[in-house]
PDB file of C-alpha atoms in Angstrom:
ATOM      1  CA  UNK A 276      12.541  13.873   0.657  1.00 43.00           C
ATOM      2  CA  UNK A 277      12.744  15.085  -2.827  1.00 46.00           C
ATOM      3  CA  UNK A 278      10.143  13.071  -5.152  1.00 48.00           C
ATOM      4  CA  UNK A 279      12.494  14.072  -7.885  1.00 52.00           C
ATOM      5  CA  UNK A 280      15.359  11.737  -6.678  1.00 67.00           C
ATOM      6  CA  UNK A 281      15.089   8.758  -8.716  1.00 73.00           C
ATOM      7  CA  UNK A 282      14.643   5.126  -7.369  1.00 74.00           C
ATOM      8  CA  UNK A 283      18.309   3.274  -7.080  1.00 71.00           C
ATOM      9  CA  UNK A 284      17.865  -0.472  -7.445  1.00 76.00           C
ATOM     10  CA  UNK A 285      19.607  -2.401  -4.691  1.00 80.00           C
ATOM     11  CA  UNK A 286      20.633  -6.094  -4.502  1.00 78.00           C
ATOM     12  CA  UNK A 287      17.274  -6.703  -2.708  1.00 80.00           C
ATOM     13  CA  UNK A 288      15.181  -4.370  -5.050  1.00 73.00           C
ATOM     14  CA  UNK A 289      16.236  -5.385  -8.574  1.00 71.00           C
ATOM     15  CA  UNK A 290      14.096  -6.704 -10.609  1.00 70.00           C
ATOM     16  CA  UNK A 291      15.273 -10.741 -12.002  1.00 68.00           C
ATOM     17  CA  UNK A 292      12.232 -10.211 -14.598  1.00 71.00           C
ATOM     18  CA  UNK A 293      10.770  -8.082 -16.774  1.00 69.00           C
ATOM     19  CA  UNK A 294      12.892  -5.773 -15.820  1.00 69.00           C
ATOM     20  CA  UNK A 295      11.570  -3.109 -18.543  1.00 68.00           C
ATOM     21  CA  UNK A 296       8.510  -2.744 -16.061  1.00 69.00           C
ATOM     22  CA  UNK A 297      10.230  -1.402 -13.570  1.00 67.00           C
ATOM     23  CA  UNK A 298       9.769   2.348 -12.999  1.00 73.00           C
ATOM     24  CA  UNK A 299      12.154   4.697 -10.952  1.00 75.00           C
ATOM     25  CA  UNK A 300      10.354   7.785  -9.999  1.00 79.00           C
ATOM     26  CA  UNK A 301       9.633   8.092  -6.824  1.00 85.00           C
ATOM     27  CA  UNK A 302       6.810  10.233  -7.339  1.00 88.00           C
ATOM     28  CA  UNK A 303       4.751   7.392  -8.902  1.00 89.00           C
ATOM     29  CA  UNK A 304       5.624   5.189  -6.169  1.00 90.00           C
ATOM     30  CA  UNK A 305       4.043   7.710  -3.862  1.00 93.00           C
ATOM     31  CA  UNK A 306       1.194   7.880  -5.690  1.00 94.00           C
ATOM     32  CA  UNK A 307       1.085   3.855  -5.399  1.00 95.00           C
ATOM     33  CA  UNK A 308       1.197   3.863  -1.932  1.00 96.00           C
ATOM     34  CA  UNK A 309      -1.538   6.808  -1.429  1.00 96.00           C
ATOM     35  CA  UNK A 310      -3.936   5.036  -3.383  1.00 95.00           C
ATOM     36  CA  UNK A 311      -3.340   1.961  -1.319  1.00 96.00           C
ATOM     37  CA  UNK A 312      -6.160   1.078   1.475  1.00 95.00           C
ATOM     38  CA  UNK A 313      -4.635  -2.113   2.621  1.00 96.00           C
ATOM     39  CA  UNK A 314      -0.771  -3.073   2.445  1.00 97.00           C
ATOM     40  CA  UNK A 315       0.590  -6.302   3.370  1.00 97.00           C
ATOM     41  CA  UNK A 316       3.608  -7.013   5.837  1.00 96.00           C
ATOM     42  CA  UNK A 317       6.124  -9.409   5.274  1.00 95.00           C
ATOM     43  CA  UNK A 318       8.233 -10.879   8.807  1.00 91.00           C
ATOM     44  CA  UNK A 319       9.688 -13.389  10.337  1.00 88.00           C
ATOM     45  CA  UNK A 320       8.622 -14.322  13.727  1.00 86.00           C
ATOM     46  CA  UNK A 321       9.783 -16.922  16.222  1.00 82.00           C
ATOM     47  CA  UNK A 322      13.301 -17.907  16.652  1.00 82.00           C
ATOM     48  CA  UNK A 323      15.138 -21.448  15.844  1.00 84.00           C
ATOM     49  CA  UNK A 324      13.721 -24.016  14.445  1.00 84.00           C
ATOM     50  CA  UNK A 325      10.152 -22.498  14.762  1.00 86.00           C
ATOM     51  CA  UNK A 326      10.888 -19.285  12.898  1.00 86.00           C
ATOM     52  CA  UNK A 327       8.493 -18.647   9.904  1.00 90.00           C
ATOM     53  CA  UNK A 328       7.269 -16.569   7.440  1.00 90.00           C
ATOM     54  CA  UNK A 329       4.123 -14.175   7.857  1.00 91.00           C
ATOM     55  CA  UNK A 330       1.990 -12.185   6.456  1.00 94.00           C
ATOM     56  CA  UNK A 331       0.098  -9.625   7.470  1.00 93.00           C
ATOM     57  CA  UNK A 332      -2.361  -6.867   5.611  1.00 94.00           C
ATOM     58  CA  UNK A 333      -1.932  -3.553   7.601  1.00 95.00           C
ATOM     59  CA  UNK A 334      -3.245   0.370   7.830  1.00 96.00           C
ATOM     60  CA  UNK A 335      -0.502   2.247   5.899  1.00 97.00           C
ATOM     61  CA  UNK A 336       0.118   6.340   5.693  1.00 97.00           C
ATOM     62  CA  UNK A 337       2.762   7.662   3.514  1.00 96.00           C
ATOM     63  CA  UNK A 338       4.538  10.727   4.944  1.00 95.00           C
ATOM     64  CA  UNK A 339       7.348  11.862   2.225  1.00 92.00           C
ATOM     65  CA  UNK A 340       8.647  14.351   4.721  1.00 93.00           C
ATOM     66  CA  UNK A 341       9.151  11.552   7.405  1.00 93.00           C
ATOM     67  CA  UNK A 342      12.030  11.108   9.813  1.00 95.00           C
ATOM     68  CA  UNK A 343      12.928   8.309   8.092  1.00 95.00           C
ATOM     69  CA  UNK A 344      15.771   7.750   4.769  1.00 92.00           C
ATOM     70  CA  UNK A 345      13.426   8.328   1.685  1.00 91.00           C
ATOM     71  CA  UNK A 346      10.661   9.217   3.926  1.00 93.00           C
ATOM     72  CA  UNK A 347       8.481   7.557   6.332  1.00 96.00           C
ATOM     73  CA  UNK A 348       5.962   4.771   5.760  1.00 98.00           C
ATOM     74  CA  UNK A 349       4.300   4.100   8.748  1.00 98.00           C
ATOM     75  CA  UNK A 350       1.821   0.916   9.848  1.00 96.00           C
ATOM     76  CA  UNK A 351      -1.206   0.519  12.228  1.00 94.00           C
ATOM     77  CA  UNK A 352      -1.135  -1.930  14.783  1.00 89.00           C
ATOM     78  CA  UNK A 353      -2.059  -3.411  17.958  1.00 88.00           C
ATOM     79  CA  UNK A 354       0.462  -3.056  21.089  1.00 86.00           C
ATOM     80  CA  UNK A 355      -1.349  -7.115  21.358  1.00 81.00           C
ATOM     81  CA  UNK A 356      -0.336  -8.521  18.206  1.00 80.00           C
ATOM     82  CA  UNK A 357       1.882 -11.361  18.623  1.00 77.00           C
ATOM     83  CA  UNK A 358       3.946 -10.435  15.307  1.00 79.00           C
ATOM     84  CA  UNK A 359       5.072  -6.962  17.066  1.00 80.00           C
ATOM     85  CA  UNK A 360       8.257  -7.968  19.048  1.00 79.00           C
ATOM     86  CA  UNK A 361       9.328  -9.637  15.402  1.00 82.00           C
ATOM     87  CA  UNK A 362       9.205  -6.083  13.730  1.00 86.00           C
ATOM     88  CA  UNK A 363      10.771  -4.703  16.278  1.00 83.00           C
ATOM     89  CA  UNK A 364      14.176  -3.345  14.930  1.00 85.00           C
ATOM     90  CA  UNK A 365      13.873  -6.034  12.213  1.00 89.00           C
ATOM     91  CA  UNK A 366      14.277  -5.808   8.301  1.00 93.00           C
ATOM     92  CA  UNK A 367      10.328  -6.290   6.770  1.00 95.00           C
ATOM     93  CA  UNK A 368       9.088  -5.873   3.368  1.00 96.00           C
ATOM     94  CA  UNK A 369       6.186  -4.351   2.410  1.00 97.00           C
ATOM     95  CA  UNK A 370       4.217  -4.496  -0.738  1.00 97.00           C
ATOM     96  CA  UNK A 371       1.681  -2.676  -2.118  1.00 97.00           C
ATOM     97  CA  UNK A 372      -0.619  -4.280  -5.238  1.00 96.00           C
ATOM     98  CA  UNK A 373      -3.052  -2.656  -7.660  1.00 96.00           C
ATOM     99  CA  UNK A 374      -5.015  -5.161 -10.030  1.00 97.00           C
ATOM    100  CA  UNK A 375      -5.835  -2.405 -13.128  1.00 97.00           C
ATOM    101  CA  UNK A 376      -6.789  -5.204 -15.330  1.00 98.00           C
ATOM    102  CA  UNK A 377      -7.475  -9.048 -16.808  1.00 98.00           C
ATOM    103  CA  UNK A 378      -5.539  -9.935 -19.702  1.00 98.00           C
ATOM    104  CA  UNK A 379      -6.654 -12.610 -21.867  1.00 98.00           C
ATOM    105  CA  UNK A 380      -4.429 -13.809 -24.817  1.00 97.00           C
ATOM    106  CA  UNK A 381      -4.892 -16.311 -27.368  1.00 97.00           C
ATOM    107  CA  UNK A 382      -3.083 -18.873 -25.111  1.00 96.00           C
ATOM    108  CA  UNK A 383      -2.853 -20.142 -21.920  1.00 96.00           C
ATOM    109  CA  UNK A 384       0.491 -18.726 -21.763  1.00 96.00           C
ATOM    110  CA  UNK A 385       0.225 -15.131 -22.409  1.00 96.00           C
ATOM    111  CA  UNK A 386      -2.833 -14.560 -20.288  1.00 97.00           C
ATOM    112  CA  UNK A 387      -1.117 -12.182 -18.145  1.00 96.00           C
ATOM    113  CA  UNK A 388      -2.804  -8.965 -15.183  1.00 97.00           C
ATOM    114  CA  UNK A 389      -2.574  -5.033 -15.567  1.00 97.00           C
ATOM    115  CA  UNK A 390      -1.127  -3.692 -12.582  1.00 95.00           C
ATOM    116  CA  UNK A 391       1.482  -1.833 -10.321  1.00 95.00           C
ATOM    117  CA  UNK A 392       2.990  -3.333  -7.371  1.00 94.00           C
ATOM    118  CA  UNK A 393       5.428  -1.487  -4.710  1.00 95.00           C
ATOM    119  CA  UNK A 394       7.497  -3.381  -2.886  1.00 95.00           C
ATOM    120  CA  UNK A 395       9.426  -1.227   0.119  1.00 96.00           C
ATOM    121  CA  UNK A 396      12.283  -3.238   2.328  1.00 95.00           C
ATOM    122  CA  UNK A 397      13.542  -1.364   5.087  1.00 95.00           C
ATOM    123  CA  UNK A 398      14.503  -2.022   9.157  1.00 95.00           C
ATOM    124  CA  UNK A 399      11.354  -1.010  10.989  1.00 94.00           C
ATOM    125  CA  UNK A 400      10.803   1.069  14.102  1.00 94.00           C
ATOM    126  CA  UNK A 401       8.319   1.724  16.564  1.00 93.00           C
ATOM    127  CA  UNK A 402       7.460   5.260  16.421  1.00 95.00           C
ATOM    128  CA  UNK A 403       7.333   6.325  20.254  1.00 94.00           C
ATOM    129  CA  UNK A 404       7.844   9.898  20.132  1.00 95.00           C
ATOM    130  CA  UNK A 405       4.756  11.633  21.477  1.00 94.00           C
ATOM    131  CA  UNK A 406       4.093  14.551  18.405  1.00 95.00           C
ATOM    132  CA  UNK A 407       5.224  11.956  15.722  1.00 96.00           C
ATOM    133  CA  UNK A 408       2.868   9.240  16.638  1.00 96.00           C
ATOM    134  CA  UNK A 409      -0.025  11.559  16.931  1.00 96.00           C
ATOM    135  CA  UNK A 410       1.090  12.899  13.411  1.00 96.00           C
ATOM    136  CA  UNK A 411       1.288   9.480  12.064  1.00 97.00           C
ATOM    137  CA  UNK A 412      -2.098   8.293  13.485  1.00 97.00           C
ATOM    138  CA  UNK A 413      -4.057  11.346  12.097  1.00 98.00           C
ATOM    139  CA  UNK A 414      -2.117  10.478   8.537  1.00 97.00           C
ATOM    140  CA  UNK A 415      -3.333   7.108   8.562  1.00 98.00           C
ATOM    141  CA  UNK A 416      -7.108   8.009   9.396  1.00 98.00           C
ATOM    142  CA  UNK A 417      -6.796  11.132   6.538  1.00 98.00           C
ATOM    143  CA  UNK A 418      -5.374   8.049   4.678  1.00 98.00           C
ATOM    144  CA  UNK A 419      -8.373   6.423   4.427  1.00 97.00           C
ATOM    145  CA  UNK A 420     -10.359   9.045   4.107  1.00 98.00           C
ATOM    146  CA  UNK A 421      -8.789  12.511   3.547  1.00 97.00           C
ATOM    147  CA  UNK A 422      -9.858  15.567   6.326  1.00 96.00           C
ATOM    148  CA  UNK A 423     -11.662  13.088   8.738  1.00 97.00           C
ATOM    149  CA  UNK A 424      -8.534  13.443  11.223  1.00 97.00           C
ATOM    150  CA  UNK A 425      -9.462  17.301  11.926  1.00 96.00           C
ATOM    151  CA  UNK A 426     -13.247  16.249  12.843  1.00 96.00           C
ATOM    152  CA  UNK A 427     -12.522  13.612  15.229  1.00 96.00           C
ATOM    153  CA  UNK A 428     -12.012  13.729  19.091  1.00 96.00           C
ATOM    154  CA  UNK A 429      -8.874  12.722  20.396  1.00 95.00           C
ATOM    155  CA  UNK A 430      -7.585   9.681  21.118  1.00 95.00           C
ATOM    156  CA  UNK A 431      -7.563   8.767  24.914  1.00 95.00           C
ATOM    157  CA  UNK A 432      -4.541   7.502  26.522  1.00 94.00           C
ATOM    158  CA  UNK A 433      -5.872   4.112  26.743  1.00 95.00           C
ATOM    159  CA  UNK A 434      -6.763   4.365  22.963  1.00 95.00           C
ATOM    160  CA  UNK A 435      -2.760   5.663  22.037  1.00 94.00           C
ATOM    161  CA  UNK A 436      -1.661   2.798  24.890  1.00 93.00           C
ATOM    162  CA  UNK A 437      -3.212   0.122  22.984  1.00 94.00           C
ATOM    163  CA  UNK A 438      -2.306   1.357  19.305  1.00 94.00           C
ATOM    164  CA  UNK A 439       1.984   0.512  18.013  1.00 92.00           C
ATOM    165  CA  UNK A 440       2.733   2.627  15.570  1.00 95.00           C
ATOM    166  CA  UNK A 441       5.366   1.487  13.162  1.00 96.00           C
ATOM    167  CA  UNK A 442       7.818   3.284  10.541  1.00 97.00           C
ATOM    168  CA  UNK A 443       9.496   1.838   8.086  1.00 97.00           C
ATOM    169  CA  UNK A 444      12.205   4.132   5.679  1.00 95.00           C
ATOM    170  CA  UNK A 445      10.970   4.071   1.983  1.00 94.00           C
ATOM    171  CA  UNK A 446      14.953   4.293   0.537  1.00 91.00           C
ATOM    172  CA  UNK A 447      14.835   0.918  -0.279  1.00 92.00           C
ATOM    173  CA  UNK A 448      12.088   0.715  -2.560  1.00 92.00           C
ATOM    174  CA  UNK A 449      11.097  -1.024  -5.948  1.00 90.00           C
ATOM    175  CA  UNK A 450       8.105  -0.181  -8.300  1.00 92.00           C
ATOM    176  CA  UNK A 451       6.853  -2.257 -11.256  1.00 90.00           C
ATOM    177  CA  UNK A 452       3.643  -2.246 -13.635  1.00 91.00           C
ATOM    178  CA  UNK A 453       2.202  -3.989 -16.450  1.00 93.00           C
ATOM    179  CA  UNK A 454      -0.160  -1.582 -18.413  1.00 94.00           C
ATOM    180  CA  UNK A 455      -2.089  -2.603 -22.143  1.00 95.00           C
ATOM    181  CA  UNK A 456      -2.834  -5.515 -23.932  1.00 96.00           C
ATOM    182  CA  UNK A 457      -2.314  -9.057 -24.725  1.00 96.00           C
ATOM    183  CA  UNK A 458       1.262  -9.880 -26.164  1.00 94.00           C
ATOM    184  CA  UNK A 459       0.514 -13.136 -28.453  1.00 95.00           C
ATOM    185  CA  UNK A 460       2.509 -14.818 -30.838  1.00 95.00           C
ATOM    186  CA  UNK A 461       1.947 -13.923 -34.855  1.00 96.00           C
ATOM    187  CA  UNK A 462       0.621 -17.357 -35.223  1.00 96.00           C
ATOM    188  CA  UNK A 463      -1.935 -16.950 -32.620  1.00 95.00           C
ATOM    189  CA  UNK A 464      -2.986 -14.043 -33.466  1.00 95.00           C
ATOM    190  CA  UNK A 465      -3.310 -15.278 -37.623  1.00 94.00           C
ATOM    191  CA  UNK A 466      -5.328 -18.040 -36.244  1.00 93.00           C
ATOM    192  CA  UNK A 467      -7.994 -15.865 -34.677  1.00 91.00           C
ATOM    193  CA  UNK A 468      -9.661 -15.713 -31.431  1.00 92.00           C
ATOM    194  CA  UNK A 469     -10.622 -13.381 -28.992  1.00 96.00           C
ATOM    195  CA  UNK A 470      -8.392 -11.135 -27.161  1.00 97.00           C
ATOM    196  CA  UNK A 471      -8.377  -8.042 -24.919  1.00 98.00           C
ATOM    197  CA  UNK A 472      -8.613  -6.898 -21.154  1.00 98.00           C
ATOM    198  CA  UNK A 473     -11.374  -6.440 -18.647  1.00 98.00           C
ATOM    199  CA  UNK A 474     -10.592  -3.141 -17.149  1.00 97.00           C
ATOM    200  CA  UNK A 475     -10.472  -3.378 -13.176  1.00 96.00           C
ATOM    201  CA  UNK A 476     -11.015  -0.222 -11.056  1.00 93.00           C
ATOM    202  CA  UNK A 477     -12.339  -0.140  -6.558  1.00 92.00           C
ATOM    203  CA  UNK A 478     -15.132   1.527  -6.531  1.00 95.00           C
ATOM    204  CA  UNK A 479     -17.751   2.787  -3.426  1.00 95.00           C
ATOM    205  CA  UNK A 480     -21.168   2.653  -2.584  1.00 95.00           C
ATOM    206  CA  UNK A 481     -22.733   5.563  -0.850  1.00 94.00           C
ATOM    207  CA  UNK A 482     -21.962   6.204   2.426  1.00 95.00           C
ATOM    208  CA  UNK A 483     -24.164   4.017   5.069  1.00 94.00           C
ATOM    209  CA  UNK A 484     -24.628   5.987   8.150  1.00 94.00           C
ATOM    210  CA  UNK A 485     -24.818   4.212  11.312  1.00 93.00           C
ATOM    211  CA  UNK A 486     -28.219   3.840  13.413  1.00 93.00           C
ATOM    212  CA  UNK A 487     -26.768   7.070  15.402  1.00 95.00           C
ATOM    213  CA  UNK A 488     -25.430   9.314  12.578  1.00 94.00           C
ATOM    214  CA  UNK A 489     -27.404  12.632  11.891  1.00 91.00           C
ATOM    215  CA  UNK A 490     -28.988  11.802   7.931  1.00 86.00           C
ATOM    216  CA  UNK A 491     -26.556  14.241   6.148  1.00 94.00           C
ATOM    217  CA  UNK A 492     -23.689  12.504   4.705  1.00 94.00           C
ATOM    218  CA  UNK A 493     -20.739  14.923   5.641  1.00 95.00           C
ATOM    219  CA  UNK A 494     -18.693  16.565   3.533  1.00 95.00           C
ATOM    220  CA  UNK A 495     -15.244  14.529   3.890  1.00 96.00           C
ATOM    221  CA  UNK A 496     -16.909  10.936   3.914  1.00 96.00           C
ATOM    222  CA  UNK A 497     -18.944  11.965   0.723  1.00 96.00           C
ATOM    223  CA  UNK A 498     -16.270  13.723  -1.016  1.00 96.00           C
ATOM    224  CA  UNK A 499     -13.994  10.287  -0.422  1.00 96.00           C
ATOM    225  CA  UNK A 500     -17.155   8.369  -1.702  1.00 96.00           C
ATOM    226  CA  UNK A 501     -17.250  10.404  -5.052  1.00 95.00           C
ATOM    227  CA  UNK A 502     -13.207  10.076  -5.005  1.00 95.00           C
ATOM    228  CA  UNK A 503     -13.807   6.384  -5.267  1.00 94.00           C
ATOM    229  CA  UNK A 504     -16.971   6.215  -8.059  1.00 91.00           C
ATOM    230  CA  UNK A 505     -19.833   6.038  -5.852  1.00 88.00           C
ATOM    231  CA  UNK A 506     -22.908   7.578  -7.834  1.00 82.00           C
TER     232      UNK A 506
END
């Protein structure tokens, strides 16, 4: 996948509002989705009259150069979940949100958020292949924290038996964001008052070793610390 080729709105993916926040390069909406630690998945489970809506927050790993149209985005999950026969071969939608921000305006109204939200809608697979699964499973660890794939043992058969790996094609794809400050009316603003943001940003703590772990930090779990602020 080229990061160059623009985002193409579809029926599902256009934005109804606001529509001036939308963004189309794909690069940015890889670089949404890579600074993401938790995504949530949207399916349907059940059939009938007992069919509903779920939710789910999931692992993700974002693999441009995926099998998949657009690129792969693939999810961590348990062969036990009860949602997993519903994402089986099924449409899902999943989003992606990063709170950069309060806004507070002079009115109720205009108090608004800073942020940038993905939202990908594509027909998901289980990823069953033997090489791409193990590719997709070290891309989710080095997801979470980059080079810790390469120091790990790995996994047993029992481990890869119980794990589903999903895929889902990132062609289908919208990206919007809200960025500065309050937008008030003149009158408001002529009538005074306070207004601004509150800046919003994750940051870590430093690494907390286990009762078993050898006292130095190493170098991939303190370099992702740093990545994320910790002092």
């Amino acid at each position: 996948m080229t990061t160059a080729a623009p985002l193409s709105p579809t029926p599902r993916t256009t934005l109804t509002r606001s529509r001036e926040r939308a963004a189309t390069d794909r690069a940015e909406l890889a670089d949404v989705l890579r600074e993401t630690l938790v995504a949530h998945l949207g399916v349907t489970v059940g059939e009938g009259d007992d069919a509903h809506p779920v939710v789910l927050p999931v692992a993700i790993a974002v693999d441009l150069d995926g099998p998949d149209e657009g690129g792969s985005l693939y999810l961590h999950g348990s062969v036990a979940a009860g949602w997993l026969d519903s994402v089986r071969g099924r449409t899902v939608c999943v989003t992606a949100t990063h709170l950069d921000g309060l806004v507070a305006a002079r009115s109720g109204f205009h108090h608004s958020m800073n942020y940038r939200s993905a939202v990908v809608i594509g027909r998901c697979r289980v990823v069953e292949e033997p090489d791409e699964r193990a590719r997709a499973l070290d891309a989710v660890v080095d997801h979470m924290v980059p080079g810790r794939a390469a120091t790990l043992r790995p996994p047993t058969r029992k481990e890869l038996a119980a794990t589903a790996v999903l895929a889902v094609p990132l062609a289908e794809a919208s990206l919007k964001r809200r960025a500065g400050g309050p937008v008030d009316e003149p009158a408001d603003v002529e009538a005074g008052g306070w207004a601004g943001v509150i800046p919003l940003r994750t940051v870590a703590g430093a690494p907390e070793a286990d009762a078993w772990s050898p006292a130095e930090v190493p170098a991939d779990m303190a370099a992702r610390a740093r990545a994320l602020g910790a002092r």
